[in-house]
Short mmCIF file of C-alpha atoms in Angstrom, two decimals:
data_model
loop_
_atom_site.label_atom_id
_atom_site.label_comp_id
_atom_site.label_asym_id
_atom_site.label_seq_id
_atom_site.Cartn_x
_atom_site.Cartn_y
_atom_site.Cartn_z
CA MET A 1 10.09 21.47 24.37
CA SER A 2 13.84 21.75 24.51
CA VAL A 3 15.75 21.21 21.34
CA PRO A 4 19.34 19.99 21.30
CA PRO A 5 21.74 22.61 19.98
CA GLU A 6 23.12 22.08 16.49
CA GLN A 7 25.72 19.36 16.65
CA HIS A 8 26.45 18.64 13.05
CA ASP A 9 29.83 18.02 11.63
CA ASP A 10 29.33 20.20 8.58
CA PRO A 11 27.51 23.41 9.54
CA ILE A 12 26.25 25.87 6.94
CA PRO A 13 28.75 28.77 6.83
CA ALA A 14 27.74 32.45 6.87
CA ARG A 15 28.14 32.60 3.10
CA ALA A 16 25.89 32.51 0.05
CA GLY A 17 24.57 29.15 -1.10
CA VAL A 18 22.62 28.15 -4.20
CA GLY A 19 19.52 25.97 -4.66
CA LEU A 20 20.76 22.79 -6.37
CA LYS A 21 19.15 21.98 -9.73
CA PRO A 22 19.81 18.88 -11.87
CA GLU A 23 20.71 21.21 -14.77
CA HIS A 24 23.82 22.24 -12.82
CA TYR A 25 25.10 18.90 -11.47
CA ALA A 26 27.85 18.71 -14.05
CA ASP A 27 28.85 22.41 -13.77
CA ILE A 28 29.29 21.99 -10.04
CA LEU A 29 31.18 18.70 -10.11
CA ASP A 30 33.41 19.70 -13.03
CA GLY A 31 33.90 23.37 -12.16
CA ALA A 32 34.07 23.14 -8.34
CA PRO A 33 32.64 26.68 -7.99
CA ASP A 34 33.52 28.63 -4.85
CA VAL A 35 30.06 28.84 -3.27
CA GLY A 36 29.52 28.24 0.41
CA TRP A 37 26.86 25.50 0.32
CA PHE A 38 23.91 24.03 -1.55
CA GLU A 39 20.29 23.51 -0.67
CA VAL A 40 17.93 20.83 -2.02
CA HIS A 41 14.21 20.30 -1.88
CA ALA A 42 13.91 17.17 0.23
CA GLU A 43 11.11 15.74 -1.94
CA ASN A 44 13.37 15.53 -4.99
CA TYR A 45 15.58 13.04 -3.16
CA MET A 46 12.93 10.67 -1.86
CA GLY A 47 13.29 8.12 -4.65
CA GLU A 48 15.10 4.84 -4.10
CA GLY A 49 18.05 5.39 -6.40
CA GLY A 50 19.18 6.84 -9.69
CA PRO A 51 20.99 9.99 -10.80
CA PRO A 52 19.55 12.35 -8.14
CA HIS A 53 21.15 10.37 -5.30
CA HIS A 54 24.31 9.73 -7.31
CA TYR A 55 24.95 13.43 -7.95
CA LEU A 56 23.81 14.69 -4.57
CA THR A 57 26.11 12.21 -2.83
CA ALA A 58 29.04 13.49 -4.88
CA ILE A 59 28.16 17.15 -4.27
CA ARG A 60 27.53 16.55 -0.56
CA SER A 61 31.04 15.10 -0.23
CA ARG A 62 32.40 18.50 -1.34
CA TYR A 63 29.96 21.08 0.07
CA PRO A 64 27.82 21.63 3.16
CA LEU A 65 24.14 20.94 2.46
CA SER A 66 20.86 22.37 3.68
CA VAL A 67 17.62 20.37 3.29
CA HIS A 68 14.46 22.35 2.56
CA GLY A 69 11.15 20.49 2.70
CA VAL A 70 8.27 21.69 0.53
CA GLY A 71 5.63 19.02 1.14
CA LEU A 72 5.22 18.41 4.86
CA SER A 73 2.16 20.67 5.16
CA ILE A 74 3.01 21.82 8.67
CA GLY A 75 0.07 24.22 8.61
CA SER A 76 -2.48 21.44 7.93
CA ASP A 77 -5.55 21.36 10.11
CA GLY A 78 -5.26 17.58 10.19
CA PRO A 79 -2.42 15.43 11.56
CA LEU A 80 1.03 15.49 9.97
CA ASP A 81 1.69 12.87 7.31
CA ARG A 82 3.87 10.47 9.32
CA ALA A 83 5.01 8.57 6.26
CA HIS A 84 6.23 11.79 4.71
CA LEU A 85 7.95 12.86 7.90
CA ALA A 86 9.71 9.48 7.93
CA ARG A 87 10.89 10.11 4.35
CA LEU A 88 12.23 13.52 5.41
CA ALA A 89 14.05 11.89 8.32
CA ALA A 90 15.57 9.35 5.90
CA VAL A 91 16.87 12.14 3.63
CA CYS A 92 18.41 13.86 6.69
CA ASP A 93 20.00 10.62 7.93
CA ARG A 94 21.47 9.99 4.52
CA TYR A 95 22.84 13.48 3.75
CA ARG A 96 23.54 14.92 7.24
CA PRO A 97 22.43 18.47 6.39
CA GLY A 98 23.70 21.46 8.36
CA LEU A 99 20.19 22.98 8.35
CA VAL A 100 16.67 21.61 7.88
CA SER A 101 13.77 23.91 7.05
CA GLU A 102 10.09 23.88 6.09
CA HIS A 103 7.29 26.40 5.50
CA LEU A 104 4.57 28.06 7.52
CA ALA A 105 1.94 26.82 5.08
CA TRP A 106 -0.21 23.83 4.18
CA SER A 107 -0.36 21.86 0.95
CA THR A 108 -2.20 18.63 1.70
CA HIS A 109 -5.85 18.21 2.57
CA ASP A 110 -7.63 14.89 3.00
CA GLY A 111 -4.72 13.10 1.35
CA THR A 112 -4.74 15.30 -1.76
CA TYR A 113 -1.48 17.15 -2.34
CA LEU A 114 -2.01 20.56 -3.92
CA ASN A 115 1.65 21.38 -4.68
CA ASP A 116 1.44 24.96 -3.49
CA LEU A 117 2.19 26.69 -0.19
CA LEU A 118 -1.27 27.68 1.00
CA PRO A 119 -1.83 30.31 3.71
CA VAL A 120 -2.94 29.89 7.31
CA PRO A 121 -4.89 32.33 9.49
CA TYR A 122 -2.88 33.82 12.33
CA ASP A 123 -4.95 32.88 15.36
CA ASP A 124 -4.58 30.87 18.57
CA GLU A 125 -6.03 27.69 17.16
CA THR A 126 -3.58 27.68 14.21
CA LEU A 127 -0.71 28.57 16.52
CA ARG A 128 -1.47 25.63 18.80
CA ARG A 129 -1.69 23.21 15.88
CA VAL A 130 1.43 24.44 14.06
CA ALA A 131 3.40 24.34 17.33
CA GLU A 132 2.36 20.69 17.80
CA HIS A 133 3.47 19.87 14.28
CA VAL A 134 6.83 21.65 14.68
CA ASP A 135 7.36 19.75 17.96
CA GLU A 136 6.64 16.50 16.15
CA VAL A 137 9.05 17.30 13.34
CA GLN A 138 11.83 18.31 15.72
CA SER A 139 11.41 15.28 17.96
CA THR A 140 11.31 12.93 14.94
CA LEU A 141 14.39 14.48 13.34
CA GLY A 142 16.13 14.91 16.70
CA ARG A 143 17.19 18.44 15.84
CA GLN A 144 16.00 22.01 15.50
CA MET A 145 14.18 23.00 12.32
CA LEU A 146 13.81 26.42 10.73
CA LEU A 147 10.35 27.63 9.67
CA GLU A 148 10.04 30.01 6.71
CA ASN A 149 7.82 33.10 6.64
CA PRO A 150 5.38 32.72 3.72
CA SER A 151 4.53 34.84 0.72
CA THR A 152 0.76 35.25 0.66
CA TYR A 153 -1.84 36.63 -1.73
CA VAL A 154 -4.87 36.73 0.57
CA GLN A 155 -5.54 37.29 4.26
CA PHE A 156 -8.09 35.82 6.68
CA GLU A 157 -10.77 37.71 8.56
CA SER A 158 -10.13 35.37 11.50
CA SER A 159 -6.46 36.42 11.91
CA ASP A 160 -6.02 38.30 15.17
CA LEU A 161 -2.21 38.09 15.43
CA SER A 162 0.33 39.69 13.13
CA GLU A 163 2.64 37.36 11.21
CA ILE A 164 5.52 38.54 13.40
CA GLU A 165 3.57 37.84 16.60
CA PHE A 166 2.63 34.43 15.28
CA LEU A 167 6.22 33.49 14.38
CA THR A 168 7.65 34.90 17.62
CA GLU A 169 5.20 32.91 19.73
CA LEU A 170 5.87 29.78 17.67
CA VAL A 171 9.60 30.08 18.34
CA LYS A 172 8.90 30.56 22.04
CA ARG A 173 6.70 27.45 22.23
CA THR A 174 8.79 25.09 20.11
CA GLY A 175 12.38 26.32 20.17
CA CYS A 176 12.42 26.21 16.36
CA GLY A 177 14.50 28.68 14.38
CA LEU A 178 13.33 30.89 11.53
CA LEU A 179 14.19 31.03 7.85
CA LEU A 180 13.79 34.64 6.78
CA ASP A 181 12.76 34.75 3.11
CA VAL A 182 13.37 38.37 2.15
CA ASN A 183 11.58 38.03 -1.19
CA ASN A 184 8.54 36.68 0.67
CA VAL A 185 8.68 39.72 2.97
CA PHE A 186 8.65 42.02 -0.06
CA VAL A 187 5.89 40.04 -1.81
CA SER A 188 3.62 39.88 1.24
CA ALA A 189 4.28 43.48 2.27
CA THR A 190 3.40 44.69 -1.24
CA ASN A 191 0.36 42.42 -1.50
CA HIS A 192 -1.03 43.47 1.87
CA ALA A 193 0.11 47.10 1.78
CA TYR A 194 2.42 47.16 4.78
CA ASP A 195 5.97 48.42 5.22
CA ALA A 196 8.54 45.71 4.51
CA ARG A 197 11.28 47.54 6.43
CA ALA A 198 9.10 47.89 9.50
CA TYR A 199 8.37 44.17 9.23
CA LEU A 200 12.11 43.41 9.14
CA ASP A 201 12.71 45.78 12.05
CA ALA A 202 10.17 43.83 14.12
CA PHE A 203 11.34 40.38 12.99
CA PRO A 204 12.87 38.29 15.80
CA VAL A 205 16.26 38.19 14.07
CA GLU A 206 17.99 36.45 16.98
CA HIS A 207 16.19 33.25 15.88
CA VAL A 208 17.04 33.49 12.18
CA GLY A 209 19.33 30.70 10.97
CA GLU A 210 19.09 31.24 7.23
CA ILE A 211 17.95 33.78 4.64
CA HIS A 212 16.34 33.11 1.24
CA LEU A 213 16.52 35.39 -1.80
CA GLY A 214 14.44 34.66 -4.91
CA GLY A 215 12.62 36.34 -7.77
CA HIS A 216 8.95 37.25 -8.09
CA ALA A 217 6.50 38.02 -10.86
CA GLU A 218 4.06 40.92 -10.94
CA ASP A 219 0.30 41.11 -11.61
CA ARG A 220 -2.67 43.27 -10.56
CA ASP A 221 -5.44 42.28 -8.17
CA ASP A 222 -9.24 42.73 -8.28
CA GLY A 223 -8.91 46.35 -7.16
CA ASP A 224 -6.04 47.01 -9.62
CA ALA A 225 -3.52 47.03 -6.75
CA ARG A 226 -0.06 45.52 -7.25
CA LEU A 227 -0.06 41.77 -6.74
CA LEU A 228 3.34 40.09 -6.53
CA ILE A 229 3.73 36.36 -7.07
CA ASP A 230 6.50 34.30 -5.50
CA ALA A 231 7.47 32.59 -8.76
CA HIS A 232 11.18 31.78 -8.28
CA GLY A 233 11.57 32.13 -12.04
CA SER A 234 13.69 35.28 -12.34
CA ALA A 235 16.62 37.14 -10.81
CA VAL A 236 16.37 38.68 -7.35
CA ALA A 237 14.73 42.11 -7.85
CA ASP A 238 16.49 45.37 -6.87
CA PRO A 239 14.08 46.30 -4.04
CA VAL A 240 14.63 42.82 -2.60
CA TRP A 241 18.42 43.39 -2.67
CA ASP A 242 17.84 46.66 -0.78
CA LEU A 243 15.71 44.85 1.79
CA TYR A 244 18.36 42.15 2.07
CA ALA A 245 20.96 44.78 2.97
CA HIS A 246 18.52 46.07 5.58
CA ALA A 247 17.92 42.57 6.95
CA ILE A 248 21.56 41.55 7.03
CA ALA A 249 22.45 44.69 8.99
CA ARG A 250 20.16 43.31 11.71
CA THR A 251 20.97 39.59 11.50
CA GLY A 252 24.70 39.91 10.91
CA GLU A 253 26.42 37.67 8.38
CA MET A 254 24.02 34.83 7.71
CA PRO A 255 23.76 31.81 5.37
CA THR A 256 21.90 33.21 2.35
CA LEU A 257 20.35 31.10 -0.40
CA ILE A 258 19.86 32.10 -4.03
CA GLU A 259 16.65 30.29 -5.07
CA ARG A 260 15.69 29.66 -8.69
CA ASP A 261 13.20 26.90 -9.34
CA ASN A 262 11.70 27.82 -12.71
CA ASP A 263 13.31 28.97 -15.97
CA VAL A 264 16.60 27.83 -14.46
CA PRO A 265 19.43 29.87 -16.06
CA PRO A 266 22.98 28.69 -16.84
CA TRP A 267 25.08 28.10 -13.73
CA PRO A 268 27.21 31.31 -13.92
CA VAL A 269 24.08 33.48 -13.56
CA LEU A 270 23.33 31.97 -10.16
CA GLU A 271 26.98 32.05 -9.13
CA ASP A 272 26.99 35.81 -9.86
CA GLU A 273 23.92 36.32 -7.68
CA ALA A 274 25.61 34.35 -4.89
CA ARG A 275 28.68 36.62 -5.15
CA ARG A 276 26.48 39.68 -4.99
CA ALA A 277 24.82 38.35 -1.83
CA GLU A 278 28.24 37.79 -0.26
CA ARG A 279 29.32 41.35 -1.11
CA VAL A 280 26.22 42.71 0.61
CA MET A 281 26.77 40.36 3.54
CA ARG A 282 30.39 41.46 4.00
CA ALA A 283 29.55 45.16 3.61
CA ARG A 284 26.44 45.29 5.77
CA GLY A 285 26.65 42.32 8.12
CA SER A 286 29.96 43.23 9.71
CA ASN A 287 28.52 45.87 12.08
CA ARG A 288 26.47 43.28 13.82
CA VAL A 289 29.28 40.73 13.87
CA SER A 290 31.83 43.16 15.36
CA ALA A 291 29.26 44.22 17.95
CA ARG A 292 29.02 40.65 19.29
CA MET B 1 -11.64 26.02 6.66
CA GLN B 2 -8.99 24.11 4.70
CA ARG B 3 -11.60 21.73 3.25
CA VAL B 4 -13.49 24.62 1.67
CA PHE B 5 -10.27 26.38 0.65
CA ALA B 6 -8.88 23.22 -1.00
CA ARG B 7 -12.12 22.56 -2.89
CA SER B 8 -12.22 26.13 -4.16
CA VAL B 9 -8.59 25.96 -5.26
CA LEU B 10 -9.22 22.78 -7.25
CA ASP B 11 -12.50 23.94 -8.77
CA ALA B 12 -12.46 27.38 -10.36
CA ALA B 13 -16.26 27.28 -10.70
CA ARG B 14 -16.54 27.62 -6.92
CA THR B 15 -16.56 31.01 -5.26
CA VAL B 16 -13.75 32.35 -3.09
CA PRO B 17 -14.35 30.99 0.44
CA ASP B 18 -15.93 33.15 3.14
CA GLY B 19 -13.38 34.65 5.50
CA VAL B 20 -10.76 35.11 2.76
CA THR B 21 -10.03 38.79 2.33
CA SER B 22 -7.54 41.46 1.27
CA HIS B 23 -6.84 45.15 1.74
CA THR B 24 -8.65 45.85 -1.55
CA GLY B 25 -11.79 43.97 -0.57
CA PRO B 26 -13.26 40.69 0.69
CA ARG B 27 -13.19 37.40 -1.27
CA PRO B 28 -10.71 38.69 -3.88
CA LYS B 29 -11.06 36.45 -6.91
CA ARG B 30 -7.89 37.46 -8.78
CA ARG B 31 -5.82 36.94 -5.67
CA PHE B 32 -7.39 33.57 -4.97
CA ASP B 33 -6.81 32.62 -8.61
CA VAL B 34 -3.04 32.84 -7.96
CA TYR B 35 -3.36 29.71 -5.80
CA ARG B 36 -5.53 27.98 -8.40
CA ASN B 37 -3.05 28.83 -11.11
CA ASN B 38 -0.03 27.74 -9.04
CA VAL B 39 -1.59 24.35 -8.33
CA TYR B 40 -2.63 23.57 -11.90
CA VAL B 41 0.32 25.07 -13.75
CA SER B 42 2.89 23.41 -11.49
CA LEU B 43 1.26 19.99 -11.79
CA ILE B 44 0.77 20.32 -15.56
CA ASP B 45 4.47 21.25 -15.77
CA VAL B 46 5.36 18.11 -13.81
CA LEU B 47 3.42 16.03 -16.34
CA ALA B 48 4.96 17.89 -19.30
CA GLY B 49 8.43 17.07 -17.96
CA ARG B 50 7.46 13.45 -17.42
CA TYR B 51 5.75 12.91 -20.79
CA PRO B 52 7.91 14.83 -23.31
CA VAL B 53 7.01 12.55 -26.24
CA ILE B 54 3.27 12.83 -25.60
CA LEU B 55 3.79 16.61 -25.46
CA ARG B 56 5.59 16.59 -28.80
CA LEU B 57 3.02 14.30 -30.40
CA VAL B 58 -0.04 16.34 -29.45
CA GLY B 59 1.43 19.85 -29.10
CA ASP B 60 1.43 22.24 -26.18
CA ASP B 61 -2.23 23.34 -26.19
CA PHE B 62 -3.67 19.85 -26.44
CA PHE B 63 -1.22 18.51 -23.86
CA ARG B 64 -1.96 21.21 -21.31
CA ALA B 65 -5.71 20.83 -21.75
CA ALA B 66 -5.48 17.05 -21.37
CA ALA B 67 -3.11 17.31 -18.41
CA ARG B 68 -5.47 19.75 -16.72
CA CYS B 69 -8.33 17.27 -17.05
CA PHE B 70 -6.06 14.58 -15.61
CA VAL B 71 -5.06 16.76 -12.63
CA GLU B 72 -8.75 17.50 -11.99
CA ALA B 73 -9.61 13.81 -12.09
CA CYS B 74 -6.50 12.48 -10.32
CA PRO B 75 -4.74 15.09 -8.18
CA PRO B 76 -1.57 13.87 -6.43
CA ARG B 77 -1.98 11.73 -3.33
CA SER B 78 1.59 12.29 -2.15
CA PRO B 79 4.01 15.23 -1.91
CA VAL B 80 6.62 13.05 -3.63
CA LEU B 81 5.89 14.24 -7.15
CA MET B 82 8.34 11.87 -8.84
CA GLU B 83 5.54 9.34 -8.22
CA TYR B 84 2.87 11.52 -9.82
CA GLY B 85 1.31 10.73 -13.19
CA ASP B 86 1.17 6.93 -13.08
CA GLY B 87 -2.43 6.95 -14.30
CA PHE B 88 -1.87 9.28 -17.25
CA ALA B 89 -1.70 6.41 -19.78
CA ALA B 90 -5.00 4.94 -18.59
CA PHE B 91 -6.49 8.44 -18.61
CA LEU B 92 -5.42 9.05 -22.23
CA GLU B 93 -6.98 5.74 -23.26
CA GLU B 94 -10.38 7.03 -22.13
CA PHE B 95 -9.86 10.67 -23.08
CA GLU B 96 -12.35 11.32 -25.89
CA PRO B 97 -10.35 14.01 -27.78
CA ALA B 98 -7.37 11.58 -27.96
CA ARG B 99 -9.40 8.84 -29.70
CA PRO B 100 -7.86 9.54 -33.15
CA LEU B 101 -4.40 8.75 -31.66
CA PRO B 102 -4.92 5.28 -30.19
CA TYR B 103 -1.17 4.70 -29.68
CA LEU B 104 -0.84 7.59 -27.20
CA SER B 105 -1.53 5.56 -24.09
CA ASP B 106 1.15 2.99 -24.95
CA VAL B 107 3.68 5.77 -25.55
CA ALA B 108 2.67 7.19 -22.16
CA ARG B 109 3.25 3.75 -20.59
CA LEU B 110 6.74 3.74 -22.05
CA GLU B 111 7.44 7.23 -20.69
CA TRP B 112 6.16 6.22 -17.26
CA ALA B 113 8.44 3.16 -17.34
CA TRP B 114 11.33 5.54 -18.13
CA ASN B 115 10.47 7.71 -15.11
CA ARG B 116 10.13 4.66 -12.89
CA ALA B 117 13.52 3.33 -14.04
CA TYR B 118 15.17 6.72 -13.44
CA HIS B 119 14.28 6.66 -9.73
CA ALA B 120 14.39 2.88 -9.12
CA ALA B 121 16.81 1.34 -6.64
CA ASP B 122 20.36 0.93 -7.97
CA ARG B 123 21.72 -2.55 -8.61
CA GLN B 124 24.88 -3.66 -10.37
CA PRO B 125 24.12 -5.63 -13.58
CA LEU B 126 25.79 -9.00 -14.20
CA SER B 127 28.09 -9.47 -17.16
CA ALA B 128 28.34 -12.54 -19.38
CA ASP B 129 31.49 -13.52 -17.44
CA ASP B 130 29.50 -13.69 -14.20
CA LEU B 131 27.31 -16.35 -15.81
CA ALA B 132 30.17 -18.36 -17.35
CA PRO B 133 30.69 -20.72 -14.36
CA ILE B 134 27.13 -22.10 -14.57
CA ALA B 135 27.10 -25.77 -15.62
CA ALA B 136 25.11 -26.48 -18.78
CA GLU B 137 22.79 -28.95 -17.03
CA ASP B 138 21.83 -26.29 -14.45
CA VAL B 139 20.80 -23.71 -17.03
CA PRO B 140 17.11 -24.69 -17.37
CA ARG B 141 16.61 -24.37 -13.58
CA LEU B 142 18.24 -20.94 -13.35
CA VAL B 143 16.15 -18.19 -11.80
CA PHE B 144 17.28 -14.68 -12.78
CA GLU B 145 16.89 -11.61 -10.68
CA LEU B 146 16.18 -8.52 -12.79
CA LEU B 147 17.21 -4.97 -11.95
CA PRO B 148 14.52 -3.02 -10.05
CA SER B 149 14.43 -0.57 -12.97
CA VAL B 150 13.29 -3.18 -15.54
CA SER B 151 9.89 -2.82 -17.23
CA VAL B 152 8.51 -4.13 -20.49
CA VAL B 153 5.95 -2.28 -22.59
CA SER B 154 4.01 -4.18 -25.22
CA SER B 155 1.91 -2.51 -27.88
CA PRO B 156 -0.06 -3.28 -31.04
CA TYR B 157 1.49 -0.03 -32.39
CA PRO B 158 5.13 0.76 -33.25
CA VAL B 159 5.58 2.27 -29.80
CA PHE B 160 9.37 2.01 -29.69
CA SER B 161 9.83 3.71 -33.08
CA ILE B 162 7.39 6.49 -32.16
CA TRP B 163 9.12 7.11 -28.83
CA SER B 164 12.59 6.85 -30.25
CA THR B 165 12.28 9.39 -33.08
CA ASN B 166 10.30 11.86 -30.98
CA ILE B 167 12.68 11.79 -28.04
CA SER B 168 15.88 12.20 -30.01
CA ASP B 169 15.35 13.53 -33.54
CA VAL B 170 15.05 17.18 -34.52
CA GLU B 171 12.98 16.09 -37.52
CA VAL B 172 10.86 13.07 -36.65
CA GLU B 173 11.02 10.02 -38.91
CA PRO B 174 7.71 9.19 -40.58
CA ILE B 175 6.28 6.05 -38.99
CA ASP B 176 3.81 3.68 -40.63
CA LEU B 177 1.24 2.84 -37.97
CA ALA B 178 0.32 -0.26 -39.96
CA SER B 179 3.88 -1.57 -39.60
CA GLY B 180 2.74 -3.65 -36.65
CA GLY B 181 3.23 -3.80 -32.92
CA GLU B 182 6.48 -3.27 -31.04
CA ASP B 183 7.64 -4.18 -27.57
CA ALA B 184 10.22 -2.30 -25.54
CA LEU B 185 12.50 -3.05 -22.61
CA VAL B 186 13.23 -0.19 -20.22
CA VAL B 187 16.17 -0.53 -17.84
CA ARG B 188 18.73 1.64 -16.06
CA PRO B 189 21.91 -0.43 -15.75
CA HIS B 190 23.97 2.52 -14.49
CA LEU B 191 23.08 6.24 -14.58
CA GLU B 192 21.35 6.38 -17.96
CA VAL B 193 17.90 4.94 -18.59
CA GLU B 194 17.99 2.75 -21.71
CA VAL B 195 15.06 1.81 -23.91
CA ARG B 196 15.50 -1.10 -26.34
CA ARG B 197 13.22 -2.75 -28.80
CA LEU B 198 12.48 -6.36 -27.85
CA PRO B 199 12.25 -9.23 -30.34
CA HIS B 200 8.99 -11.17 -30.72
CA GLY B 201 8.22 -13.40 -27.76
CA ALA B 202 10.58 -11.53 -25.46
CA VAL B 203 7.79 -9.77 -23.54
CA GLY B 204 6.43 -13.09 -22.28
CA PHE B 205 9.98 -14.25 -21.55
CA VAL B 206 11.01 -11.16 -19.55
CA SER B 207 7.65 -10.99 -17.79
CA ALA B 208 7.97 -14.62 -16.72
CA LEU B 209 11.52 -13.99 -15.44
CA ALA B 210 10.31 -10.92 -13.57
CA GLU B 211 7.69 -13.09 -11.88
CA GLY B 212 10.45 -15.49 -10.73
CA ALA B 213 9.97 -18.27 -13.28
CA CYS B 214 13.00 -20.43 -14.06
CA LEU B 215 14.60 -20.20 -17.48
CA ALA B 216 12.87 -23.31 -18.83
CA ALA B 217 9.42 -22.10 -17.78
CA ALA B 218 10.04 -18.60 -19.10
CA CYS B 219 11.23 -20.07 -22.40
CA GLU B 220 8.11 -22.22 -22.64
CA ARG B 221 5.89 -19.19 -22.19
CA ALA B 222 7.83 -17.25 -24.83
CA MET B 223 7.56 -20.12 -27.33
CA ALA B 224 3.81 -20.27 -26.76
CA GLU B 225 3.59 -16.60 -27.68
CA SER B 226 6.02 -16.70 -30.55
CA PRO B 227 7.23 -19.96 -32.09
CA GLU B 228 10.34 -18.29 -33.54
CA PHE B 229 11.53 -17.25 -30.06
CA ASP B 230 15.27 -17.79 -29.76
CA LEU B 231 16.54 -18.38 -26.24
CA GLN B 232 20.25 -17.72 -26.90
CA THR B 233 19.61 -14.36 -28.57
CA ASN B 234 17.23 -13.28 -25.85
CA ILE B 235 19.49 -14.16 -22.94
CA ALA B 236 22.43 -12.50 -24.66
CA GLY B 237 20.21 -9.45 -25.27
CA LEU B 238 19.13 -9.24 -21.65
CA ILE B 239 22.73 -9.48 -20.43
CA ALA B 240 23.87 -6.88 -22.95
CA SER B 241 21.05 -4.59 -21.77
CA GLY B 242 22.34 -4.90 -18.23
CA ALA B 243 18.91 -6.11 -17.09
CA ILE B 244 20.06 -9.06 -14.96
CA SER B 245 21.39 -8.37 -11.48
CA GLY B 246 21.71 -11.91 -10.12
CA TYR B 247 20.71 -15.53 -10.40
CA ARG B 248 20.09 -18.52 -8.22
CA LEU B 249 19.65 -22.23 -8.60
CA PRO B 250 16.81 -23.50 -6.41
CA GLY B 251 18.55 -25.25 -3.51
CA GLY B 252 21.97 -24.12 -4.70
CA THR B 253 24.20 -21.26 -5.78
CA GLU B 254 23.12 -17.66 -5.42
CA ILE B 255 24.81 -14.60 -6.90
#
């Protein structure tokens, strides 16, 4: 399907943004920090009223906003939850985000919501189904969406495409964009013993509209191999910063989100990480930009 | 595939599904356990954030064990997690290890009412001045509209005192469980959720108003429950709480 180009009055700039947490509402409104934009999880703003809408409305009037869905279960083997898609559309109508994104994952089965981003096999059947769901989301929202590469802990014997092939074909079929989560690349590459840089070199960067940076935790698997967990509860790790520099050299300057969902630190900690991302972006992304 | 995967995630006694693999071997249990852990820990954390007084009353280990049983019995039916945990009070009522603490479920009802009020639709409360123009003879026929955030919680235990000291005090006040029942009004007039103790008879009164009864009928019901019910005090209390968003006279004025 064809997707209308982005025509939003408040686009997300090629700067660092921060995931918005209720703990920081007051810091942001009182301190007016110089960050490029904020991102919210759509599901946290699906209530009828109250402080979440009050504060987000105030923050949205001062900053560009990106809406990131975590519960649409686009990778479900059943139909999309239309009621939930309608709620997502309502959040977008209300807050006019510059970008809207979701995950290549599933989280609902038979009406039960599992509150985790569960993996899909990379095969033709899954590709067909996910493409249908992305089409449905984009036609309902009337705009392009970005789909995020997942962090995974297991693989499927039935997968006969690589993740890159799967995402590339999905973009071709639906016209969606991609959200490149660099921490997820590092987590999945470590967990499945492949080269994260080679993955980034093969990634269809011309379709990337946003980058995510977050923290991970570390464990060991059944065979005592490293097992990284996408926990979003700590600072961005050094190897992920290195990979980010590698990615940004390919994508050019790109909206980059600092994500912290658990053990949320005081606001200045996240603002520092956002500044660091912008330094990397300015230092490494300029080659690509000047080459345009 | 997803049916089997979902069942195995929810039930750790099941084996890792066929077809799930990794570079260190097929059907990797520790890897699959990451999904199991993510699901349970995240949902237990949601409940811990929603029921902070229950958590304080029973302690972390008991709470997490109880919450895990609740998640197993009643996993979320919607991705909108602000709506998750409605049944926790009813669950605690039947939860055998919680039997020695019979007041827990009423405290949980109060905490759920708080969560509901936090996310309820916004409505501007009326002030006493807004009600001043009403003619005295019209007062019995008045029908009040309450804020969408309003709930009442009624308990044979001192539920307001238990909630109040545990939510706000570093050192909790000792509470005599034999001191009798308490009722609470939960409302969010502006940004802050407020919880107030209701006088005797007020539960019937507020409940009747919430059902759309006129003032006279609501008063009658309150008197039946508690002969010492005082209408003036209760109306003044409701207005002061910011619980009334409008009124109408059948066939007449509407505000």
